[in-house]
GROMACS .gro file of C-alpha atoms in nm:
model
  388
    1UNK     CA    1   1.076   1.821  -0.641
    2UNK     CA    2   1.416   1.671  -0.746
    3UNK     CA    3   1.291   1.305  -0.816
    4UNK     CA    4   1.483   1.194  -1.079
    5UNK     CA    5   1.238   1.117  -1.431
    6UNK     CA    6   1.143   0.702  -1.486
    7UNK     CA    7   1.370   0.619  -1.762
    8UNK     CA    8   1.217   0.415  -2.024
    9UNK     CA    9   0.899   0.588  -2.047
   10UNK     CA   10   0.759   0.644  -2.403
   11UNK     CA   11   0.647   0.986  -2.467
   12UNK     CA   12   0.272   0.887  -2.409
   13UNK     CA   13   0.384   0.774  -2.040
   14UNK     CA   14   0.532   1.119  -2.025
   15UNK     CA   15   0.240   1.322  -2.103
   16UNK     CA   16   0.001   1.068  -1.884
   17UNK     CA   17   0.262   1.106  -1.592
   18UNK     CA   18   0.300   1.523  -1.670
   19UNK     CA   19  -0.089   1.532  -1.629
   20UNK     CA   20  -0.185   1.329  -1.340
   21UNK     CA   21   0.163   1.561  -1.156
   22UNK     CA   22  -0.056   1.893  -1.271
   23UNK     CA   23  -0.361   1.736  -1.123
   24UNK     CA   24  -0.232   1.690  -0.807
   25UNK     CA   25  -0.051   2.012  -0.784
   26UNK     CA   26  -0.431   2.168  -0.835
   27UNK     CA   27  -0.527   2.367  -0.568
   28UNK     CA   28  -0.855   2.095  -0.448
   29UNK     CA   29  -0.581   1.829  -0.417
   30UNK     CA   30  -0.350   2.065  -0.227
   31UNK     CA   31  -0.616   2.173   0.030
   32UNK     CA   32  -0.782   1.804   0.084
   33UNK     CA   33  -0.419   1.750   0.182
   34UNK     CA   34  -0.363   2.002   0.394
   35UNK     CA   35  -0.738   1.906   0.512
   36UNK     CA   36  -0.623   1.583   0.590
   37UNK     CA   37  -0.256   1.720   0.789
   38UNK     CA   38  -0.467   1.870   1.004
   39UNK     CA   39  -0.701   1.599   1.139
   40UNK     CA   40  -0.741   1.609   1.487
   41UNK     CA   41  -0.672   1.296   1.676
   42UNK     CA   42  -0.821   0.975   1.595
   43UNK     CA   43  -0.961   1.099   1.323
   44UNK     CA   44  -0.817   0.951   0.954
   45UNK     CA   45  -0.876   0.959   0.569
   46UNK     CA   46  -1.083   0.741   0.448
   47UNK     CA   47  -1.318   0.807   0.135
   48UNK     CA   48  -1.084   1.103  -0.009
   49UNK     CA   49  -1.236   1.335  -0.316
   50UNK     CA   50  -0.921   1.298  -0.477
   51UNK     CA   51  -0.968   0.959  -0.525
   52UNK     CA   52  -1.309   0.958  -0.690
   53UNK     CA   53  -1.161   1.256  -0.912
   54UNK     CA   54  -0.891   1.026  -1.016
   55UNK     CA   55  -1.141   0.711  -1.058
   56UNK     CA   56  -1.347   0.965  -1.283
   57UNK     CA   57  -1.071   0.981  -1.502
   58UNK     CA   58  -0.977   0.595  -1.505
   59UNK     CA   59  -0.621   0.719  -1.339
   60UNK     CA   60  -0.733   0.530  -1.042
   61UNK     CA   61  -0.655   0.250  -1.157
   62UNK     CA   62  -0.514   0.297  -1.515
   63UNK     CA   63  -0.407  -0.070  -1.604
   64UNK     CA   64  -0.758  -0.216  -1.518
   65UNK     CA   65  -0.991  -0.275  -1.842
   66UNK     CA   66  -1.181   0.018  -1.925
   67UNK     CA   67  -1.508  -0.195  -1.856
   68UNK     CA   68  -1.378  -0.258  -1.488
   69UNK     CA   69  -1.294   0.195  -1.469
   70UNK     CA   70  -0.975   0.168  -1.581
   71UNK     CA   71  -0.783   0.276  -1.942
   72UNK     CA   72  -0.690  -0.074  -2.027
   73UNK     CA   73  -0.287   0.083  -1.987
   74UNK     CA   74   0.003  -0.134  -1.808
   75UNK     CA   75   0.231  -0.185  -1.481
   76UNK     CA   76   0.456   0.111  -1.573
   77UNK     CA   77   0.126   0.368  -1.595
   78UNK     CA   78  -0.019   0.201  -1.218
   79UNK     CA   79   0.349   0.231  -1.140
   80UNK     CA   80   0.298   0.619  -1.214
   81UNK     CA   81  -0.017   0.675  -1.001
   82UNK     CA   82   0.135   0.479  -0.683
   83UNK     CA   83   0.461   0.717  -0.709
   84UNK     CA   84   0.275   1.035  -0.809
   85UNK     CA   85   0.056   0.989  -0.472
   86UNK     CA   86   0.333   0.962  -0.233
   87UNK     CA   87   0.547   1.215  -0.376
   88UNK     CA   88   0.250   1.472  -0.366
   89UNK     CA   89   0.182   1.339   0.019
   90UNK     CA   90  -0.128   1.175  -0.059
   91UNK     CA   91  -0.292   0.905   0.169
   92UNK     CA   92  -0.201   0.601   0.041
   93UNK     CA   93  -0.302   0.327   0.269
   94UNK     CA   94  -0.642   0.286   0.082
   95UNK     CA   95  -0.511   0.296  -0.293
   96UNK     CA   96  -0.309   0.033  -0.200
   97UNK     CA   97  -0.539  -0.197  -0.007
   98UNK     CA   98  -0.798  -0.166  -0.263
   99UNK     CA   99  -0.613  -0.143  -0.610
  100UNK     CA  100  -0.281  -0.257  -0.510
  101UNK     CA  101  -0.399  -0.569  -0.310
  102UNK     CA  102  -0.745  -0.650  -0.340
  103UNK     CA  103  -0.831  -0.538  -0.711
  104UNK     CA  104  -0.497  -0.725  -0.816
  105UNK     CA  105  -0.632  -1.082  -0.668
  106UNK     CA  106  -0.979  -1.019  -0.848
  107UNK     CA  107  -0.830  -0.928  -1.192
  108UNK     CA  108  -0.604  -1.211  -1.148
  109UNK     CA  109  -0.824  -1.481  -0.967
  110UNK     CA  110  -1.111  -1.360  -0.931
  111UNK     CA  111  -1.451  -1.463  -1.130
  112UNK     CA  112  -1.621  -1.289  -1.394
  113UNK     CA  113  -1.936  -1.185  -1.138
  114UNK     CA  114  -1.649  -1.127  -0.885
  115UNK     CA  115  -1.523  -0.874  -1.081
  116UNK     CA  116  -1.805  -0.723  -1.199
  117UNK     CA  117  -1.921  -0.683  -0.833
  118UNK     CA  118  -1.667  -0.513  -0.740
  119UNK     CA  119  -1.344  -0.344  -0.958
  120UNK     CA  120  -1.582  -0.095  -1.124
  121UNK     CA  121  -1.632   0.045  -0.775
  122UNK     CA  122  -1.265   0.059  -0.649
  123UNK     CA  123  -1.174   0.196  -0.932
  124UNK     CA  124  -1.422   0.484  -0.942
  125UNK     CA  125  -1.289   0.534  -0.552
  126UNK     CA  126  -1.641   0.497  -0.398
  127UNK     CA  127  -1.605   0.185  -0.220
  128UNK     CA  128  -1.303   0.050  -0.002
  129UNK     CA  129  -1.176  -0.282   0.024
  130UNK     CA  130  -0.930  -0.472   0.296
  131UNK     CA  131  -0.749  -0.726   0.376
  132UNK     CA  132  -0.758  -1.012   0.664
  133UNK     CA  133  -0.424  -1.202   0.651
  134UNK     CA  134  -0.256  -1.164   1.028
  135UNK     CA  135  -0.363  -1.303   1.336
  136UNK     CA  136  -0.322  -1.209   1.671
  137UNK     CA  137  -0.042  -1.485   1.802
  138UNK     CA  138   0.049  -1.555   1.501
  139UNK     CA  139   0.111  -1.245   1.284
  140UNK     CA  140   0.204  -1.250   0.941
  141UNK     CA  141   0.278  -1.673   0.966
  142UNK     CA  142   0.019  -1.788   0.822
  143UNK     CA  143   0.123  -2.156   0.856
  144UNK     CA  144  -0.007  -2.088   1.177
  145UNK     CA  145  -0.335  -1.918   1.087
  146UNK     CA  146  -0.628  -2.047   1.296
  147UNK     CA  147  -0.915  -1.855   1.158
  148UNK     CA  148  -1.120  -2.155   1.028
  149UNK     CA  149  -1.418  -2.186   0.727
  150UNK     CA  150  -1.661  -2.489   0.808
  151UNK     CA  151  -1.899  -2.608   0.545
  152UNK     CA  152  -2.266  -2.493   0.567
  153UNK     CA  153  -2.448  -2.631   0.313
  154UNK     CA  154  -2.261  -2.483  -0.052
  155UNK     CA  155  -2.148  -2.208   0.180
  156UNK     CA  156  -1.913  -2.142   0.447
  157UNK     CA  157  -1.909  -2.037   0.812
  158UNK     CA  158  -1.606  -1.830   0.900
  159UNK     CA  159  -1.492  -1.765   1.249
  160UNK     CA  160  -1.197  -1.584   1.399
  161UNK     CA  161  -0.975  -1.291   1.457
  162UNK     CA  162  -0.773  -1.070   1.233
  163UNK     CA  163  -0.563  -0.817   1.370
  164UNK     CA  164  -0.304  -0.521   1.278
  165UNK     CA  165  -0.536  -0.452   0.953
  166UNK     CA  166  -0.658  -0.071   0.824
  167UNK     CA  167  -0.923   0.083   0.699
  168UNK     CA  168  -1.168  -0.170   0.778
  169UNK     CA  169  -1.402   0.055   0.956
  170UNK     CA  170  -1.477   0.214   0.657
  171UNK     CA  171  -1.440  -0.085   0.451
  172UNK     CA  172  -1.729  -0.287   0.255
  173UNK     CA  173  -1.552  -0.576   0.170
  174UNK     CA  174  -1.265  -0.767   0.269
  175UNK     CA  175  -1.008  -1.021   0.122
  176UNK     CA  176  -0.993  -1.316   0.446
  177UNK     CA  177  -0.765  -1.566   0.427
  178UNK     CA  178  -0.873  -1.866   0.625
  179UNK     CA  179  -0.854  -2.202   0.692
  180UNK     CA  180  -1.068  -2.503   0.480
  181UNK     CA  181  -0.866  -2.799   0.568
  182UNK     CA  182  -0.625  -2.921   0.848
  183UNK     CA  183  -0.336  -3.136   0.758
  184UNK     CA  184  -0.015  -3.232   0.780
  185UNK     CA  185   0.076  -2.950   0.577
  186UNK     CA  186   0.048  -2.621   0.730
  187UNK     CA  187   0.043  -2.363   0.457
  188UNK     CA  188  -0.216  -2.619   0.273
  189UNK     CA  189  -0.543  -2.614   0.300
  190UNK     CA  190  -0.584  -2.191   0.322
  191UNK     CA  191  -0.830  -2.034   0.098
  192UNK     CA  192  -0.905  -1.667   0.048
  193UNK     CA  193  -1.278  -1.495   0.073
  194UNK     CA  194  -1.422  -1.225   0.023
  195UNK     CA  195  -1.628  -1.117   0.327
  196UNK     CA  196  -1.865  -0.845   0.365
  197UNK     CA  197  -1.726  -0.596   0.669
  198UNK     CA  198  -2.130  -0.438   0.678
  199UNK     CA  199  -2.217  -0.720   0.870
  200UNK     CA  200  -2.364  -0.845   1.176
  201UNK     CA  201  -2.111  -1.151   1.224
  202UNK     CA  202  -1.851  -0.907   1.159
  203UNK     CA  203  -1.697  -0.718   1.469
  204UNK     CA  204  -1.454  -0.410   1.436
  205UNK     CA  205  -1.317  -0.263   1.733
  206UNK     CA  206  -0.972  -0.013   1.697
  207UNK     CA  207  -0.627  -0.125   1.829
  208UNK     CA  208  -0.407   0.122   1.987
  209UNK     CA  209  -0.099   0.219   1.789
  210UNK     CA  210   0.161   0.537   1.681
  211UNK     CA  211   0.013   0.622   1.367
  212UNK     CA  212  -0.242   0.863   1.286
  213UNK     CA  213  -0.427   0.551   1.109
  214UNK     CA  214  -0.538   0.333   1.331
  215UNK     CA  215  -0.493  -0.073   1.315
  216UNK     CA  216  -0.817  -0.236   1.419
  217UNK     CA  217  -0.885  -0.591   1.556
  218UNK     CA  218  -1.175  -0.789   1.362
  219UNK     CA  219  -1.379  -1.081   1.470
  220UNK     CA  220  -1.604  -1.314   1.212
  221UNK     CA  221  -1.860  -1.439   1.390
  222UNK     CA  222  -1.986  -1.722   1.214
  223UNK     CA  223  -2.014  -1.516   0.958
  224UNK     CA  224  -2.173  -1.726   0.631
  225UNK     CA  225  -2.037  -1.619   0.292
  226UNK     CA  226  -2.152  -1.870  -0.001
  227UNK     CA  227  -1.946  -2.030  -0.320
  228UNK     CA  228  -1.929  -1.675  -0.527
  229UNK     CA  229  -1.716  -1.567  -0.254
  230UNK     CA  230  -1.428  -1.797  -0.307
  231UNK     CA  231  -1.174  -1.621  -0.447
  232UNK     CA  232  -0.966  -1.889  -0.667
  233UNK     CA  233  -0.939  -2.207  -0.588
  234UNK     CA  234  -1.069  -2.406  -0.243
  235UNK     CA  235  -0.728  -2.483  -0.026
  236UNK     CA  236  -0.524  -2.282  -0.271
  237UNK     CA  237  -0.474  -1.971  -0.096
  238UNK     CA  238  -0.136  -1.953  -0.016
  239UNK     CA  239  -0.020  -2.029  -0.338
  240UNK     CA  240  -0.208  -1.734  -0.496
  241UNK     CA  241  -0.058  -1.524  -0.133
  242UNK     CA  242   0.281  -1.575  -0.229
  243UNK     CA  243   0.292  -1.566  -0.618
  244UNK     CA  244   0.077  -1.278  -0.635
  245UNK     CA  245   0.194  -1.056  -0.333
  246UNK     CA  246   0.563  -1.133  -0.449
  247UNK     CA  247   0.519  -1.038  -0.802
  248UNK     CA  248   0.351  -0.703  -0.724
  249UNK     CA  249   0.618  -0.606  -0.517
  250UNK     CA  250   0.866  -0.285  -0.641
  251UNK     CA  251   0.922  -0.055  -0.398
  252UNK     CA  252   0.828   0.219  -0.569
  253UNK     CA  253   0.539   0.350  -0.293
  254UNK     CA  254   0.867   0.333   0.002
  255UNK     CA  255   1.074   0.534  -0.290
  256UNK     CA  256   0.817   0.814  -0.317
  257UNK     CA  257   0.774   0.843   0.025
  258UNK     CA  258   1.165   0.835   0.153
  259UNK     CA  259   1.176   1.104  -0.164
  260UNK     CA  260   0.945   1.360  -0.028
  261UNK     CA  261   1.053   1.358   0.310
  262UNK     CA  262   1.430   1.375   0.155
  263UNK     CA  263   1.248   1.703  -0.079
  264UNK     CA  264   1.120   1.864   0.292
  265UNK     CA  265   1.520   1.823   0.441
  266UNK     CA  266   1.684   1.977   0.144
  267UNK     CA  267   1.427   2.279   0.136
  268UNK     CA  268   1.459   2.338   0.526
  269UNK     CA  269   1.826   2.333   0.472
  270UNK     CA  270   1.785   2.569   0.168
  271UNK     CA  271   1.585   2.813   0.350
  272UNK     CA  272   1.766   2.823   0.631
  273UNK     CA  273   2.109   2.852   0.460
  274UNK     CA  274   2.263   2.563   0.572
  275UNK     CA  275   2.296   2.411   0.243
  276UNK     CA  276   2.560   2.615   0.203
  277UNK     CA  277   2.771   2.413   0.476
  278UNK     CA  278   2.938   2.150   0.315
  279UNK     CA  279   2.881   1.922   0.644
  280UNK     CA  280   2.544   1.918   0.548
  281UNK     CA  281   2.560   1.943   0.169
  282UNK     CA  282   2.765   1.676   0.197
  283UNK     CA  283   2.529   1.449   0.434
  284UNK     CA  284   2.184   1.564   0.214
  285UNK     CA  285   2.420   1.418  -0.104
  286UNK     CA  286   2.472   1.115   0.016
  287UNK     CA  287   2.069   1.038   0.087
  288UNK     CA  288   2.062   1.166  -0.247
  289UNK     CA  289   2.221   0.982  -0.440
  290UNK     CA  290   2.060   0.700  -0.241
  291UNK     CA  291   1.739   0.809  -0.320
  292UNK     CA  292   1.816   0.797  -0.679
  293UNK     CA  293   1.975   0.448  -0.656
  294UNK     CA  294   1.631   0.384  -0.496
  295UNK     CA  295   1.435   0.507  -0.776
  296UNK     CA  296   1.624   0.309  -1.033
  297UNK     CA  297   1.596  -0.045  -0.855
  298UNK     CA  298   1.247   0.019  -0.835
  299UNK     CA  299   1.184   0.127  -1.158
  300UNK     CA  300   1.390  -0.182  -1.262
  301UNK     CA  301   1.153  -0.388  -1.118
  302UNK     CA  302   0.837  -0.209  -1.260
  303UNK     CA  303   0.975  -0.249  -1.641
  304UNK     CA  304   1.007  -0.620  -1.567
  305UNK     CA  305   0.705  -0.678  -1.443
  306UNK     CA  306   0.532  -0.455  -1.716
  307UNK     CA  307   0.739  -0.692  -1.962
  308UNK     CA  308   0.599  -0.973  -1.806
  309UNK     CA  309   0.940  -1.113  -1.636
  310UNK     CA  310   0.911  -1.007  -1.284
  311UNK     CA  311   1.194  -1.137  -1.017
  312UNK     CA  312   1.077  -1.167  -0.712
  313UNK     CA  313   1.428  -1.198  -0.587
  314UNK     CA  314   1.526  -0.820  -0.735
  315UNK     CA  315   1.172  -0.722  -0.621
  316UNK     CA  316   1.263  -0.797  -0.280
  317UNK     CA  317   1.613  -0.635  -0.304
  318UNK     CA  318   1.373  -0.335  -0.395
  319UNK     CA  319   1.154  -0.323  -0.141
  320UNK     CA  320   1.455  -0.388   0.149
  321UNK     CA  321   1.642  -0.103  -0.003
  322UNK     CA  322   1.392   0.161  -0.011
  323UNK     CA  323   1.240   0.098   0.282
  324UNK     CA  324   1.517   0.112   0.477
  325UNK     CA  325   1.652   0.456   0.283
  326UNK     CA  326   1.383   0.604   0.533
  327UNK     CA  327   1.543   0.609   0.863
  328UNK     CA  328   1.832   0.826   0.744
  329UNK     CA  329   1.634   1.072   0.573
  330UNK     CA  330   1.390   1.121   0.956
  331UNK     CA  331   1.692   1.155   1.086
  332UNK     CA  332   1.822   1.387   0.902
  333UNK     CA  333   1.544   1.560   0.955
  334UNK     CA  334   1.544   1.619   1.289
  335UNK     CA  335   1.916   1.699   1.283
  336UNK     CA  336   1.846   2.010   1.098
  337UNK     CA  337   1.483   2.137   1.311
  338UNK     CA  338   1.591   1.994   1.632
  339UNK     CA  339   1.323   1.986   1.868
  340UNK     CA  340   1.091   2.135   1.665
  341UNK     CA  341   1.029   1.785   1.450
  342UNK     CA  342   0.840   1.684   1.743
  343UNK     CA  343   0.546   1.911   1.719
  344UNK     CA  344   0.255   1.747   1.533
  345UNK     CA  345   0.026   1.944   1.318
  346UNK     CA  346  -0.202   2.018   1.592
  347UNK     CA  347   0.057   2.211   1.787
  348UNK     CA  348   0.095   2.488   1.540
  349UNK     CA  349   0.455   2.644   1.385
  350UNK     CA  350   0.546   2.270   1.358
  351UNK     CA  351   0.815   2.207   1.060
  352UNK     CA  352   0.638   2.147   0.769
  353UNK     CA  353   0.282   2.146   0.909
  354UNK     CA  354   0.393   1.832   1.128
  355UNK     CA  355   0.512   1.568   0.861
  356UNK     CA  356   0.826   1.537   1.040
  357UNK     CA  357   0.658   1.438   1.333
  358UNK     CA  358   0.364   1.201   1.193
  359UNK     CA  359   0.654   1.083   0.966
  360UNK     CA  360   0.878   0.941   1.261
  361UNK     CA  361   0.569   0.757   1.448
  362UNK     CA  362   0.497   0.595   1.121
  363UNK     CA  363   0.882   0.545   1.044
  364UNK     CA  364   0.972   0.185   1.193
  365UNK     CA  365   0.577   0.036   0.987
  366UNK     CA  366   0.819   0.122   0.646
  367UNK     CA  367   1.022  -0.208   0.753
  368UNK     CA  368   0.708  -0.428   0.839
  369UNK     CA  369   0.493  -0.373   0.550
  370UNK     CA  370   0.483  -0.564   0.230
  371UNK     CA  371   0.721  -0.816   0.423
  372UNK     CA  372   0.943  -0.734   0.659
  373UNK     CA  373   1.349  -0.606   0.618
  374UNK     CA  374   1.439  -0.938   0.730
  375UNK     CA  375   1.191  -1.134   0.516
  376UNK     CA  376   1.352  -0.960   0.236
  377UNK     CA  377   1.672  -1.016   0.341
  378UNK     CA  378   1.581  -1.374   0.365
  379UNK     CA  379   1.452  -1.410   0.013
  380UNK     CA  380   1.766  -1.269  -0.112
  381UNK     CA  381   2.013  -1.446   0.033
  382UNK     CA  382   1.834  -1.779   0.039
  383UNK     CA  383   1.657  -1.773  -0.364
  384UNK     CA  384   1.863  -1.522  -0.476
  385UNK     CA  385   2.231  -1.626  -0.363
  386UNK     CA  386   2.197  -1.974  -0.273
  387UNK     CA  387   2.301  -1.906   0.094
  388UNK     CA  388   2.019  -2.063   0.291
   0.00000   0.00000   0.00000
C-alpha cells in the first residue's frame, strides 16, 4: 500500500490507526472480503461480521461517547476508520449511511431517548440505518420535495416516494425528510423523521441500476410516526440538511477508494514489468502524485473540522477533487489489462478478482454522491470566490 501517512497525527492516533490496519489485514476480514467479491448477482453486503467486530471494539464508531459504543475519541480517529475501510476494500455504503449520516444527525440533533434508541446499536454494527432525501422527479432538489407529513393527533402521517436510496431492504430505520408546511418558501417548512422501514405503511421494491448494490424505490403509506420521531426542530430540516451534510464533508472515503484502485494499477504494472517503461512509469506518477495531493486536501479538511473550524468551501474543493481523481485511475486500469478489466468476479481469471470491472460500473456514482462535481464546483466558485 503506498498511501502516504496522515500528517498531524499524535503518536496515540498512530498506534490506534497501526491497529485497526492489522485488524483488517487479519485473515476473517480478508476472506469476508473476498466472500463478499464473489457474490453472485443481485446479491449485496449488508450486515457484515466485520462490522460488529469493529463495533465490539468501539472502532465503529470511535468519536461517539463510550455510553452510545464508541471511545469518546475525535474527527481525525472516525477520519481513520472511514479511510482504513476503503483502502482495505471494505463495503462502505452502510458505515456511511449509518455512522456517517444518520448517527451524525442524532448526536447532533437528535434527543436524549433518540439517541439512546438507537447509536448504541449502529455502533455495535447490528442494526442499519438509511436515509430518504431524493425523490423521483425531483432528485436531490429538495425545494421541490413533495413527500408530505399531515398532523394526526401529536403524530404525523407521512406519505410519498423516495427513490435512488441503499440499503433500505435491510434497514430498520430511516432518516425521511419531508414536508410539514407549504409556503412561499420552498426549502421552508421540511422536517426530518425518523421512520421505521419494518413496517406495513412502508413499501420497498428494488430499482434497476449498474452497481452490484442495488438503489431501491420506497413508498410511505400513511405511515404514522409520533413526536419522539422528530428529529430537531418542526420545519427546520433543511437547515440542519445543509449545515450538517456540508460540515461532514472531506473527501477522505473518494481518497481511499481512488487510492486502492491506483495500489491494484501500479502492482499489475509491477508484475507484469511494465513499470519499467517510462511511458507508463511516467503516466502511474502523475495519478500519483495526484493521489497524494488528494490525501492532503482531505486530511486538511479533517484537522479543521476535528479543531472545530470546518470550511465548507475547502470541504467541497475536497470532495470535487477526489472524486474526480477516479476516472483516470479506471482508466488507467484498463489501459494496462485491456479487455480483461471487463470480466466480473463471476467470470473467473478476471484482473484482480473483478474490482476493475465492478469498479467502472460504480465509477460515474463517485461524482453524484455527497453532492455532485458540479454542486461542488458551484459552492466554490460562488461562496468561495465570489463568482456567482
Amino acid at each position: 500500500m503506498t498511501t502516504s501517512t496522515p500528517v498531524g497525527l499524535t503518536a496515540e492516533q498512530e498506534t490506534f490507526r497501526r491497529e485497526l490496519r492489522d485488524f483488517l489485514a487479519g485473515a476473517d476480514v480478508r476472506r469476508e472480503v473476498a466472500e463478499i467479491a464473489a457474490y453472485p448477482p443481485r446479491h449485496e453486503a449488508s450486515h457484515l461480521a466485520v462490522y460488529r467486530r469493529l463495533g465490539e471494539r468501539g472502532w465503529l464508531a470511535p468519536s461517539w461517547p463510550e455510553r452510545f459504543g464508541g471511545l469518546g475519541l475525535g474527527a481525525v480517529e472516525a477520519a481513520l476508520v472511514t479511510e482504513e475501510l476503503t483502502l482495505a476494500g471494505i463495503p462502505d455504503d452502510v458505515h456511511v449511511l449509518s455512522i456517517d449520516i444518520v448517527g451524525m444527525f442524532l448526536l447532533r440533533a437528535g434527543t436524549e431517548a433518540q439517541q439512546q434508541r438507537h447509536l448504541p446499536h449502529l455502533a455495535r454494527g447490528e442494526r442499519i440505518a438509511t436515509v430518504l432525501f431524493t425523490e423521483p422527479g425531483c432528485g436531490s432538489d429538495l425545494s421541490a420535495l413533495s413527500t408530505a407529513a399531515r398532523r394526526d393527533g401529536d403524530g404525523w402521517r407521512l406519505r410519498g416516494g423516495k427513490i435512488y436510496n441503499q440499503k433500505s431492504q435491510f434497514g430498520d430505520v430511516a432518516l425521511c425528510a419531508a414536508r410539514t408546511t407549504a409556503g412561499p418558501v420552498a426549502l421552508h417548512g421540511i422536517t426530518l423523521f425518523l421512520v421505521p422501514l419494518r413496517s406495513p405503511a412502508v413499501h420497498i421494491e428494488p430499482v434497476p441500476s449498474m452497481g452490484n448494490d442495488r438503489f431501491n424505490l420506497v413508498v410511505l403509506d400513511d405511515l404514522r410516526v409520533g413526536p419522539e420521531d422528530v428529529v430537531g426542530q418542526v420545519d427546520d430540516g433543511w437547515r440542519l440538511l445543509n449545515d450538517l451534510l456540508q460540515l461532514e464533508r472531506t473527501g477522505i472515503d473518494f481518497h481511499g477508494k481512488g487510492r486502492r484502485l491506483l495500489d491494484a494499477a501500479i502492482g499489475r504494472a509491477t508484475a507484469t514489468g511494465r513499470i519499467d517503461d517510462p511511458s507508463w512509469a511516467g503516466d502511474l506518477a502523475e495519478l500519483d502524485a495526484a493521489q497524494h495531493a488528494a490525501h492532503a486536501l482531505a486530511w486538511e479538511q479533517v484537522h479543521a473540522l476535528a479543531d472545530g473550524r470546518p470550511d465548507p468551501v475547502r470541504s467541497a474543493m475536497s470532495k470535487w477533487f477526489a472524486s474526480e481523481r477516479i476516472s483516470p485511475v479506471l482508466a488507467a486500469g484498463a489501459d494496462l489489462d485491456g479487455l480483461a478489466t471487463a470480466l466480473s468476479a463471476w467470470d473467473g481469471g478476471a484482473p484482480d478478482d473483478g474490482l476493475w470491472e465492478a469498479a467502472t460500473r460504480t465509477g460515474p456514482a463517485h461524482r453524484l454522491a455527497s453532492g455532485t462535481s458540479e454542486v461542488m464546483l458551484y459552492l466554490v466558485a460562488g461562496n468561495g470566490l465570489g463568482l456567482l
